Amino acid sequence: MTRFALTLEYDGRPFMGWQRQNHGPSVQQALEEAVFAMTGERTAVHAAGRTDAGVHALAMRAHVDIAKPVAAFRLMEALNALVRPRSVAVLACTVVPDDWHARFSCLARAYEYRIVTRRAPLTWEAGLAWQVPQPLDADAMHATAQVLVGRHDFTTFRSAHCQADSPVRTLDLLDVARDGERIVVKAAARSFLHHQVRSMVGCLAMVGMGRWSCDDLAEALAARDRARLGLNAPPDGLFFVRAVYP
Amino acid sequence: MTRFALTLEYDGRPFMGWQRQNHGPSVQQALEEAVFAMTGERTAVHAAGRTDAGVHALAMRAHVDIAKPVAAFRLMEALNALVRPRSVAVLACTVVPDDWHARFSCLARAYEYRIVTRRAPLTWEAGLAWQVPQPLDADAMHATAQVLVGRHDFTTFRSAHCQADSPVRTLDLLDVARDGERIVVKAAARSFLHHQVRSMVGCLAMVGMGRWSCDDLAEALAARDRARLGLNAPPDGLFFVRAVYP
C-alpha cells in the first residue's frame, strides 16, 4: 500500500461540496471513482478541508492509499484523464509516508474570497465571485477585520451544522485589499469552523456598505450568538488556496 | 431617435461569436432581442470588433439607436435584466452624438490573450485560457514578438475568411509577460485582421516551445502566405479589452 499526496484544483460549481453526499455529485466521489477506474480499488480520498457546495479550490491537498504499484506521475496523469466531471484537476502527486494525513497533519489553511462591486451581473466570472451591486469601503473592512484576528470564540460566525467540538479558533490573518472594483479577502488559520470564512466576509461587507460599524462587529463576536450574524456571504467567491504541512 | 454607446462584457463560450448567425446564438442577437423586449423596436447593435466564436470581451464598445424615450441608466438596467443567455452584461451606457459609430469611430483596439502552461487540464478557467502542457520561454516570445510590431502585410496571420480589403495593418504593441505558469500576450492596433491575434499568439507559442526561431517568425511574416502559419491559437484565451475613441 502506497500513500499519495495530491494537490487539487477544482471548480465548485457542479458539486455539492467536497464530501460524498447521497443527493448529488461531490469532489470526493469524483476522485474516488477515478481511482477505481484506474486501479479497481475502492478507497477513500481524504482532504485538508471539506469545502461546501459551490466553493472552489486552487490548491486543496488530499491523500489516498493505493495497493496497485503505480508511479506518482502516472497516477496524476490517469486521474486527470479519468475524472468526471472535468471540473477537478490533479496539479501534483507525490509519495508520502503512511502517517502523513491530509487533514490531521495539516498545520494551517488559507482561503481567499473574491468580491466584484458593480451593478452589472457577472458573465465569465458568474459563480466565481460575489457580485455586490454597490461600492464597498475596503479600508474600513480591513481595519475592522483586525477585531477578528487572534484567539476567539467564533460561535457567531459558525454554521448551525458545524460539527467541531469547540467554537474557539485562532485566526492568524484576515486581510482585505481592493483593486478597482475587485476586493479580495485573505484568511489564514490552523483550522476554520463551518461557514466561518463566509460569515466573516458577509459581516465585513456590512461594514464596507456602511451598515455596520467596527463596534457592531466586535459586539457580534462577543455575543457568541449565531442570530447576531449580519450576513453570510455566498459560496461563489470562496477559494481554498493553501494547506501547510510540517 | 437617440444613440446609446454601450460598454459590454461577455463570456464567449455560449456564442458563435459577435455577429448574428443562422446556425447558433450570437452576442449581437442576444442584445438585439433584449432591446426588442424592452422597447418593441427591431434595431441593430453595432460593435467595435466582431469577435469569433468562443472569444470573450472585458470591455467591448457598441452602439444602438432607440426611438422610445429612455434614460441611459434605465436602458442599462433593463438590458442586464432581459438579456439571455446571461453571459452578456452592460457595464456602462451613455448617450452619444448620432455620428458616433462603435466601429467606424474607433481609433484603436486592444486584445489580451491568456495562456496557462501546465500539464493538468483547466477547471474553473476551462474555455477562458489556452492550456499549453509544456513550459514556454516568455522572454524569447516577447523579444520575437517585436518582429511583428509596425506596419506589415499580415497575410500569413489572416484567416482565409477575412473580408478586409487590405492585409496591411500597423501593429502598435505586442507584449508577452509571464507570472508563474500564466502568460499574458497584449496586442494593440488601430484594427486587426480576422484571426490575426490568435495567429500571432500561435506562432509566438511555437517560439516559446523552442520549435521556431526569431528568423522563422520573420520569414513566415515576409512570405505573406497563410500556409506558412505555424499554429493558430484557440479562441479560449482571447479577450477584447479596449476600444479607443476620439
Coordinates of C-alpha atoms in Angstrom, one line a residue:
Chain A
M1 CA 0.0 0.0 0.0
T2 CA 1.4 3.4 -1.0
R3 CA 0.1 6.7 0.2
F4 CA 0.0 9.5 -2.3
A5 CA -0.5 13.2 -1.5
L6 CA -2.5 15.1 -4.2
T7 CA -2.6 18.8 -4.9
L8 CA -6.1 19.5 -6.4
E9 CA -7.7 22.4 -8.2
Y10 CA -11.5 22.3 -8.6
D11 CA -14.4 24.4 -9.8
G12 CA -17.0 24.0 -7.1
R13 CA -20.0 24.9 -9.3
P14 CA -21.0 21.4 -10.3
F15 CA -20.5 19.9 -6.8
M16 CA -22.5 19.6 -3.6
G17 CA -19.1 20.1 -1.9
W18 CA -16.0 18.1 -1.1
Q19 CA -17.7 15.4 0.9
R20 CA -19.6 12.4 -0.5
Q21 CA -23.4 13.0 -0.5
N22 CA -26.4 10.9 -1.3
H23 CA -28.2 13.7 -3.1
G24 CA -25.6 14.9 -5.6
P25 CA -22.1 14.9 -7.0
S26 CA -19.1 15.6 -4.8
V27 CA -15.4 16.2 -5.4
Q28 CA -14.5 13.3 -3.2
Q29 CA -16.7 10.9 -5.1
A30 CA -15.4 12.1 -8.5
L31 CA -11.8 11.4 -7.4
E32 CA -12.7 8.1 -5.7
E33 CA -14.4 6.9 -8.9
A34 CA -11.4 8.0 -11.0
V35 CA -9.1 6.0 -8.6
F36 CA -11.4 3.0 -9.0
A37 CA -11.5 3.3 -12.8
M38 CA -7.7 3.2 -12.8
T39 CA -6.9 0.6 -10.1
G40 CA -10.1 -1.3 -9.4
E41 CA -9.7 -0.3 -5.8
R42 CA -12.5 1.2 -3.6
T43 CA -10.5 3.6 -1.4
A44 CA -11.2 6.9 0.4
V45 CA -9.7 10.2 -0.7
H46 CA -9.2 12.5 2.4
A47 CA -8.8 16.3 2.0
A48 CA -7.3 19.0 4.2
G49 CA -10.6 20.8 4.2
R50 CA -14.2 19.8 3.5
T51 CA -15.4 22.7 1.3
D52 CA -19.1 23.4 0.9
A53 CA -21.3 23.3 -2.2
G54 CA -20.1 25.9 -4.8
V55 CA -16.8 26.5 -3.1
H56 CA -13.6 26.3 -5.2
A57 CA -10.0 25.2 -4.6
L58 CA -6.8 26.4 -6.2
A59 CA -4.6 24.0 -4.3
M60 CA -6.5 21.7 -2.0
R61 CA -4.3 18.9 -0.5
A62 CA -5.6 15.3 -0.2
H63 CA -4.3 11.8 0.2
V64 CA -5.2 8.3 -1.0
D65 CA -3.8 4.8 -0.3
I66 CA -3.3 2.6 -3.4
A67 CA -2.2 -1.1 -3.4
K68 CA -1.6 -1.4 -7.1
P69 CA 2.1 -0.5 -7.9
V70 CA 1.9 2.8 -9.8
A71 CA 4.3 5.8 -10.2
A72 CA 3.1 9.1 -8.8
F73 CA 3.3 10.9 -12.2
R74 CA 1.4 8.1 -13.9
L75 CA -1.3 8.3 -11.2
M76 CA -1.7 12.1 -11.7
E77 CA -2.0 11.7 -15.5
A78 CA -4.5 8.8 -15.1
L79 CA -6.7 10.7 -12.6
N80 CA -6.7 13.8 -14.9
A81 CA -7.8 11.7 -17.8
L82 CA -10.5 9.7 -15.9
V83 CA -12.0 12.2 -13.5
R84 CA -15.6 13.2 -14.3
P85 CA -16.9 15.9 -14.4
R86 CA -13.7 17.5 -15.7
S87 CA -14.1 20.2 -13.1
V88 CA -11.3 18.6 -10.9
A89 CA -7.6 18.6 -11.8
V90 CA -4.7 17.0 -10.1
L91 CA -1.9 19.6 -10.2
A92 CA 0.7 17.5 -8.3
C93 CA 1.1 14.0 -6.9
T94 CA 3.9 12.6 -4.6
V95 CA 4.5 9.6 -2.5
V96 CA 4.3 10.4 1.3
P97 CA 4.9 8.4 4.5
D98 CA 2.0 6.3 5.8
D99 CA 1.5 8.6 8.7
W100 CA 1.1 11.7 6.6
H101 CA -2.6 12.7 6.7
A102 CA -4.0 15.5 4.5
R103 CA -6.4 16.6 7.3
F104 CA -4.7 15.7 10.6
S105 CA -1.1 16.6 9.6
C106 CA -2.2 20.0 8.3
L107 CA -0.8 22.9 10.3
A108 CA -2.5 25.8 8.6
R109 CA -5.1 26.6 6.0
A110 CA -5.7 29.6 3.8
Y111 CA -8.7 30.8 1.9
E112 CA -9.3 33.7 -0.5
Y113 CA -12.7 35.4 -1.1
R114 CA -13.3 37.3 -4.3
I115 CA -15.9 40.2 -4.4
V116 CA -16.8 42.2 -7.5
T117 CA -18.5 45.5 -6.7
R118 CA -20.6 46.6 -9.7
R119 CA -24.2 46.9 -10.7
A120 CA -23.9 44.7 -13.9
P121 CA -24.2 40.9 -13.4
L122 CA -21.1 38.8 -13.8
T123 CA -20.6 36.9 -17.0
W124 CA -17.5 34.7 -17.3
E125 CA -17.0 35.0 -13.6
A126 CA -20.5 34.1 -12.6
G127 CA -20.2 31.6 -9.7
L128 CA -16.5 32.5 -9.2
A129 CA -17.0 35.7 -7.3
W130 CA -19.7 37.5 -5.2
Q131 CA -21.2 40.4 -7.1
V132 CA -22.1 43.2 -4.7
P133 CA -24.1 46.0 -6.5
Q134 CA -22.7 48.9 -4.5
P135 CA -19.2 50.2 -3.7
L136 CA -17.6 48.8 -0.5
D137 CA -15.1 50.7 1.7
A138 CA -12.2 48.2 1.6
D139 CA -10.1 50.3 4.0
A140 CA -12.8 50.2 6.6
M141 CA -13.3 46.5 6.0
H142 CA -9.6 45.8 6.5
A143 CA -9.3 47.9 9.7
T144 CA -12.4 46.3 11.2
A145 CA -11.3 42.8 10.2
Q146 CA -8.4 43.1 12.7
V147 CA -11.0 42.8 15.5
L148 CA -11.5 39.1 14.5
V149 CA -7.8 38.2 14.3
G150 CA -6.5 36.2 17.3
R151 CA -8.0 33.6 19.5
H152 CA -11.8 33.9 19.9
D153 CA -15.0 32.0 20.4
F154 CA -16.4 32.2 16.8
T155 CA -19.9 30.9 17.7
T156 CA -21.5 33.9 15.9
F157 CA -19.6 33.0 12.7
R158 CA -20.3 29.3 12.8
S159 CA -23.0 27.4 10.9
A160 CA -25.7 25.6 12.9
H161 CA -24.5 22.4 11.3
C162 CA -20.9 22.8 12.4
Q163 CA -19.6 19.6 13.9
A164 CA -16.4 20.9 15.6
D165 CA -16.1 20.2 19.3
S166 CA -15.1 23.8 20.2
P167 CA -16.1 27.1 18.7
V168 CA -12.7 28.6 19.7
R169 CA -10.3 29.2 16.8
T170 CA -7.2 31.3 16.3
L171 CA -7.4 33.5 13.3
D172 CA -3.9 34.3 12.1
L173 CA -4.7 36.6 9.2
L174 CA -7.7 38.5 7.8
D175 CA -6.7 41.0 5.1
V176 CA -8.9 43.0 2.8
A177 CA -7.4 44.6 -0.4
R178 CA -9.1 46.4 -3.2
D179 CA -8.0 46.7 -6.9
G180 CA -10.6 48.8 -8.8
E181 CA -14.0 47.1 -8.5
R182 CA -12.4 43.9 -7.2
I183 CA -12.0 43.2 -3.5
V184 CA -10.0 40.1 -2.2
V185 CA -10.3 38.9 1.4
K186 CA -7.5 36.6 2.6
A187 CA -7.9 34.5 5.7
A188 CA -5.5 32.1 7.3
A189 CA -5.7 29.9 10.5
R190 CA -4.8 26.4 11.7
S191 CA -8.4 25.5 11.0
F192 CA -11.8 27.1 10.4
L193 CA -15.3 26.4 11.6
H194 CA -18.1 25.5 9.1
H195 CA -19.1 28.7 7.2
Q196 CA -16.6 30.8 9.2
V197 CA -14.9 32.5 6.3
R198 CA -18.2 33.2 4.5
S199 CA -19.7 34.6 7.7
M200 CA -16.7 36.8 8.4
V201 CA -16.8 38.1 4.8
G202 CA -20.5 38.7 5.0
C203 CA -20.1 40.9 8.1
L204 CA -17.2 42.7 6.7
A205 CA -19.3 43.5 3.6
M206 CA -21.9 45.0 6.0
V207 CA -19.1 47.2 7.3
G208 CA -18.0 48.1 3.7
M209 CA -21.6 49.1 2.9
G210 CA -21.6 51.4 6.0
R211 CA -24.4 49.4 7.6
W212 CA -22.2 48.1 10.4
S213 CA -19.6 49.9 12.5
C214 CA -16.4 48.3 13.9
D215 CA -18.3 48.2 17.2
D216 CA -21.2 46.3 15.7
L217 CA -18.7 43.6 14.5
A218 CA -17.0 43.5 17.9
E219 CA -20.3 43.1 19.6
A220 CA -21.5 40.4 17.2
L221 CA -18.3 38.5 18.0
A222 CA -18.6 39.0 21.8
A223 CA -22.3 37.9 21.7
R224 CA -21.3 34.3 20.7
D225 CA -24.7 34.0 19.1
R226 CA -25.4 32.9 15.5
A227 CA -28.5 35.1 15.5
R228 CA -26.2 38.2 15.7
L229 CA -24.6 37.3 12.3
G230 CA -25.0 40.2 9.9
L231 CA -24.8 38.4 6.6
N232 CA -23.4 35.0 5.3
A233 CA -21.6 35.6 2.0
P234 CA -22.5 33.2 -0.8
P235 CA -20.1 30.3 -1.6
D236 CA -19.4 31.7 -5.1
G237 CA -16.4 33.8 -4.2
L238 CA -14.6 31.4 -1.8
F239 CA -11.4 29.6 -2.9
F240 CA -9.4 27.2 -0.7
V241 CA -5.8 28.3 -1.6
R242 CA -3.3 26.7 0.7
A243 CA -2.7 23.9 3.2
V244 CA 0.6 23.9 5.1
Y245 CA 2.4 20.7 6.4
P246 CA 5.4 20.1 8.6
Chain B
M1 CA -34.0 58.6 -32.1
T2 CA -31.3 58.5 -29.5
R3 CA -27.9 56.8 -30.0
F4 CA -26.5 55.0 -27.0
A5 CA -23.0 53.8 -26.6
L6 CA -22.7 50.5 -24.6
T7 CA -19.7 49.0 -22.8
L8 CA -20.1 45.3 -22.8
E9 CA -18.6 42.3 -21.0
Y10 CA -19.3 38.8 -22.3
D11 CA -18.3 35.2 -21.9
G12 CA -17.8 33.9 -25.4
R13 CA -18.4 30.3 -24.6
P14 CA -22.1 30.0 -25.4
F15 CA -21.9 32.1 -28.6
M16 CA -21.0 31.6 -32.2
G17 CA -19.3 35.0 -32.0
W18 CA -20.4 38.6 -32.0
Q19 CA -22.2 38.6 -35.4
R20 CA -25.7 37.2 -36.0
Q21 CA -25.6 33.7 -37.4
N22 CA -28.3 31.4 -38.7
H23 CA -26.7 28.4 -37.1
G24 CA -26.4 29.5 -33.5
P25 CA -26.6 32.1 -30.8
S26 CA -24.6 35.3 -31.1
V27 CA -23.9 38.2 -28.8
Q28 CA -25.4 40.7 -31.3
Q29 CA -28.7 38.7 -31.4
A30 CA -28.8 38.4 -27.6
L31 CA -28.6 42.2 -27.2
E32 CA -30.9 43.0 -30.1
E33 CA -33.5 40.7 -28.6
A34 CA -33.1 42.4 -25.2
V35 CA -33.6 45.8 -26.8
F36 CA -36.7 44.5 -28.5
A37 CA -38.1 43.0 -25.3
M38 CA -37.7 46.4 -23.7
T39 CA -38.7 48.8 -26.5
G40 CA -40.5 46.8 -29.1
E41 CA -38.0 48.1 -31.6
R42 CA -36.1 45.9 -34.1
T43 CA -32.8 47.7 -34.3
A44 CA -29.2 46.7 -34.9
V45 CA -26.5 46.7 -32.3
H46 CA -23.1 47.6 -33.8
A47 CA -19.8 46.7 -32.1
A48 CA -16.2 47.9 -32.3
G49 CA -15.0 44.4 -33.1
R50 CA -16.7 41.3 -34.4
T51 CA -15.2 38.7 -32.2
D52 CA -15.2 35.0 -33.2
A53 CA -16.9 32.0 -31.6
G54 CA -15.6 31.4 -28.1
V55 CA -13.8 34.8 -27.8
H56 CA -14.6 36.9 -24.7
A57 CA -14.8 40.7 -24.0
L58 CA -14.0 42.6 -20.9
A59 CA -15.0 46.0 -22.4
M60 CA -16.4 45.8 -25.9
R61 CA -17.9 49.0 -27.2
A62 CA -21.1 49.0 -29.2
H63 CA -24.0 51.4 -30.1
V64 CA -27.7 51.2 -30.7
D65 CA -30.4 53.7 -31.8
I66 CA -33.6 53.7 -29.9
A67 CA -36.8 55.7 -30.7
K68 CA -38.6 55.2 -27.3
P69 CA -37.6 57.9 -24.8
V70 CA -35.4 56.1 -22.2
A71 CA -32.7 57.2 -19.8
A72 CA -29.3 55.7 -20.3
F73 CA -29.1 54.2 -16.8
R74 CA -32.6 52.7 -17.2
L75 CA -31.6 51.2 -20.5
M76 CA -28.5 49.6 -19.0
E77 CA -30.5 48.1 -16.1
A78 CA -33.2 46.8 -18.4
L79 CA -30.8 45.1 -20.8
N80 CA -29.0 43.5 -17.9
A81 CA -32.3 42.1 -16.6
L82 CA -33.6 41.0 -20.0
V83 CA -30.5 39.6 -21.9
R84 CA -30.4 35.9 -22.5
P85 CA -28.2 33.9 -22.0
R86 CA -26.9 35.8 -19.0
S87 CA -23.4 35.6 -20.4
V88 CA -23.6 39.3 -21.6
A89 CA -23.5 42.3 -19.3
V90 CA -23.8 46.0 -20.0
L91 CA -21.2 47.7 -17.8
A92 CA -21.9 51.3 -18.9
C93 CA -24.4 53.1 -21.2
T94 CA -24.2 56.7 -22.3
V95 CA -26.0 58.9 -24.9
V96 CA -23.7 59.8 -27.8
P97 CA -24.0 62.0 -30.9
D98 CA -25.7 60.5 -33.9
D99 CA -22.4 60.4 -35.8
W100 CA -20.6 58.3 -33.1
H101 CA -20.1 54.8 -34.5
A102 CA -18.8 52.0 -32.4
R103 CA -16.9 50.5 -35.4
F104 CA -16.1 53.4 -37.7
S105 CA -15.2 56.0 -35.0
C106 CA -12.9 53.6 -33.2
L107 CA -9.3 54.7 -33.3
A108 CA -7.6 51.7 -31.6
R109 CA -8.4 48.3 -30.3
A110 CA -6.7 46.1 -27.7
Y111 CA -6.8 42.4 -27.0
E112 CA -5.3 40.2 -24.3
Y113 CA -4.6 36.5 -24.7
R114 CA -4.2 34.3 -21.7
I115 CA -2.1 31.1 -21.6
V116 CA -1.7 28.7 -18.7
T117 CA 1.3 26.4 -19.1
R118 CA 0.7 23.2 -17.1
R119 CA 0.0 19.5 -17.7
A120 CA -3.2 19.4 -15.7
P121 CA -6.4 20.4 -17.5
L122 CA -8.1 23.6 -16.6
T123 CA -11.1 23.6 -14.3
W124 CA -12.8 26.9 -13.5
E125 CA -10.8 28.5 -16.2
A126 CA -11.7 26.0 -18.9
G127 CA -12.6 27.9 -22.1
L128 CA -11.1 31.1 -20.5
A129 CA -7.4 30.4 -21.3
W130 CA -5.3 28.2 -23.6
Q131 CA -3.8 25.3 -21.7
V132 CA -0.3 24.5 -23.1
P133 CA 1.1 21.4 -21.5
Q134 CA 4.8 22.4 -21.6
P135 CA 6.7 25.5 -20.3
L136 CA 7.1 28.4 -22.7
D137 CA 10.0 30.8 -22.8
A138 CA 8.1 34.1 -22.4
D139 CA 11.3 36.2 -22.7
A140 CA 12.0 34.7 -26.2
M141 CA 8.3 35.1 -27.1
H142 CA 8.4 38.8 -26.1
A143 CA 11.7 39.5 -27.9
T144 CA 10.5 37.7 -31.1
A145 CA 7.1 39.5 -30.9
Q146 CA 8.8 42.8 -31.7
V147 CA 9.4 41.5 -35.3
L148 CA 5.6 41.8 -35.8
V149 CA 5.3 45.3 -34.4
G150 CA 4.9 48.1 -37.0
R151 CA 3.3 48.3 -40.5
H152 CA 3.3 45.0 -42.3
D153 CA 1.4 42.8 -44.8
F154 CA -0.1 40.3 -42.3
T155 CA -1.4 37.8 -45.0
T156 CA 0.3 34.9 -43.1
F157 CA -1.6 35.8 -40.0
R158 CA -5.0 36.3 -41.6
S159 CA -7.9 33.8 -41.9
A160 CA -8.9 32.6 -45.3
H161 CA -12.3 34.1 -44.5
C162 CA -11.0 37.6 -43.7
Q163 CA -13.1 40.2 -45.6
A164 CA -10.8 43.2 -45.1
D165 CA -9.8 45.0 -48.3
S166 CA -6.1 45.1 -47.4
P167 CA -3.8 42.7 -45.4
V168 CA -1.7 45.6 -44.3
R169 CA -2.0 46.6 -40.7
T170 CA 0.0 48.6 -38.2
L171 CA 0.6 46.7 -35.0
D172 CA 1.3 49.2 -32.2
L173 CA 2.1 46.8 -29.4
L174 CA 2.7 43.1 -28.9
D175 CA 3.9 42.3 -25.3
V176 CA 4.4 39.0 -23.7
A177 CA 4.7 38.7 -19.9
R178 CA 4.9 35.7 -17.6
D179 CA 3.7 35.3 -14.0
G180 CA 4.4 31.8 -12.8
E181 CA 2.6 29.4 -15.1
R182 CA 0.5 32.2 -16.6
I183 CA 1.5 34.0 -19.7
V184 CA -0.4 37.1 -21.0
V185 CA 0.0 38.5 -24.5
K186 CA -1.2 42.0 -25.1
A187 CA -1.8 43.4 -28.6
A188 CA -2.9 46.8 -29.7
A189 CA -3.6 48.3 -33.2
R190 CA -6.0 50.6 -35.0
S191 CA -7.6 47.4 -36.3
F192 CA -6.8 43.7 -36.7
L193 CA -7.4 41.2 -39.5
H194 CA -9.6 38.1 -38.9
H195 CA -7.7 35.6 -36.7
Q196 CA -4.7 37.9 -36.5
V197 CA -4.2 37.9 -32.8
R198 CA -4.8 34.1 -32.5
S199 CA -2.4 33.5 -35.4
M200 CA 0.3 35.7 -33.9
V201 CA -0.1 34.1 -30.5
G202 CA 0.1 30.6 -32.0
C203 CA 3.4 31.4 -33.7
L204 CA 4.8 33.0 -30.6
A205 CA 3.9 29.8 -28.7
M206 CA 6.0 27.9 -31.3
V207 CA 8.8 30.2 -30.4
G208 CA 8.2 29.7 -26.7
M209 CA 8.3 25.9 -27.2
G210 CA 11.7 26.3 -28.9
R211 CA 10.2 24.9 -32.2
W212 CA 10.5 28.2 -34.0
S213 CA 13.4 30.8 -34.0
C214 CA 13.0 34.5 -34.4
D215 CA 14.1 34.1 -38.0
D216 CA 11.3 31.5 -38.6
L217 CA 8.8 34.1 -37.5
A218 CA 10.3 36.8 -39.6
E219 CA 10.3 34.5 -42.7
A220 CA 6.7 33.5 -42.1
L221 CA 5.7 37.2 -42.0
A222 CA 7.8 38.0 -45.1
A223 CA 6.3 35.0 -47.0
R224 CA 2.8 36.6 -46.9
D225 CA 1.4 33.1 -47.2
R226 CA -1.2 31.6 -44.9
A227 CA 0.3 28.2 -45.5
R228 CA 3.4 29.4 -43.6
L229 CA 1.4 29.9 -40.4
G230 CA 2.9 27.8 -37.6
L231 CA -0.1 27.5 -35.3
N232 CA -3.5 29.3 -34.8
A233 CA -4.2 29.6 -31.1
P234 CA -7.7 28.5 -29.9
P235 CA -10.3 31.2 -29.2
D236 CA -10.5 30.3 -25.5
G237 CA -7.7 32.6 -24.2
L238 CA -8.7 35.7 -26.3
F239 CA -10.3 38.7 -24.6
F240 CA -11.3 42.0 -26.3
V241 CA -10.1 44.5 -23.7
R242 CA -10.4 48.1 -25.0
A243 CA -11.7 50.3 -27.8
V244 CA -10.4 53.9 -28.0
Y245 CA -12.4 56.8 -29.4
P246 CA -11.6 60.5 -30.1

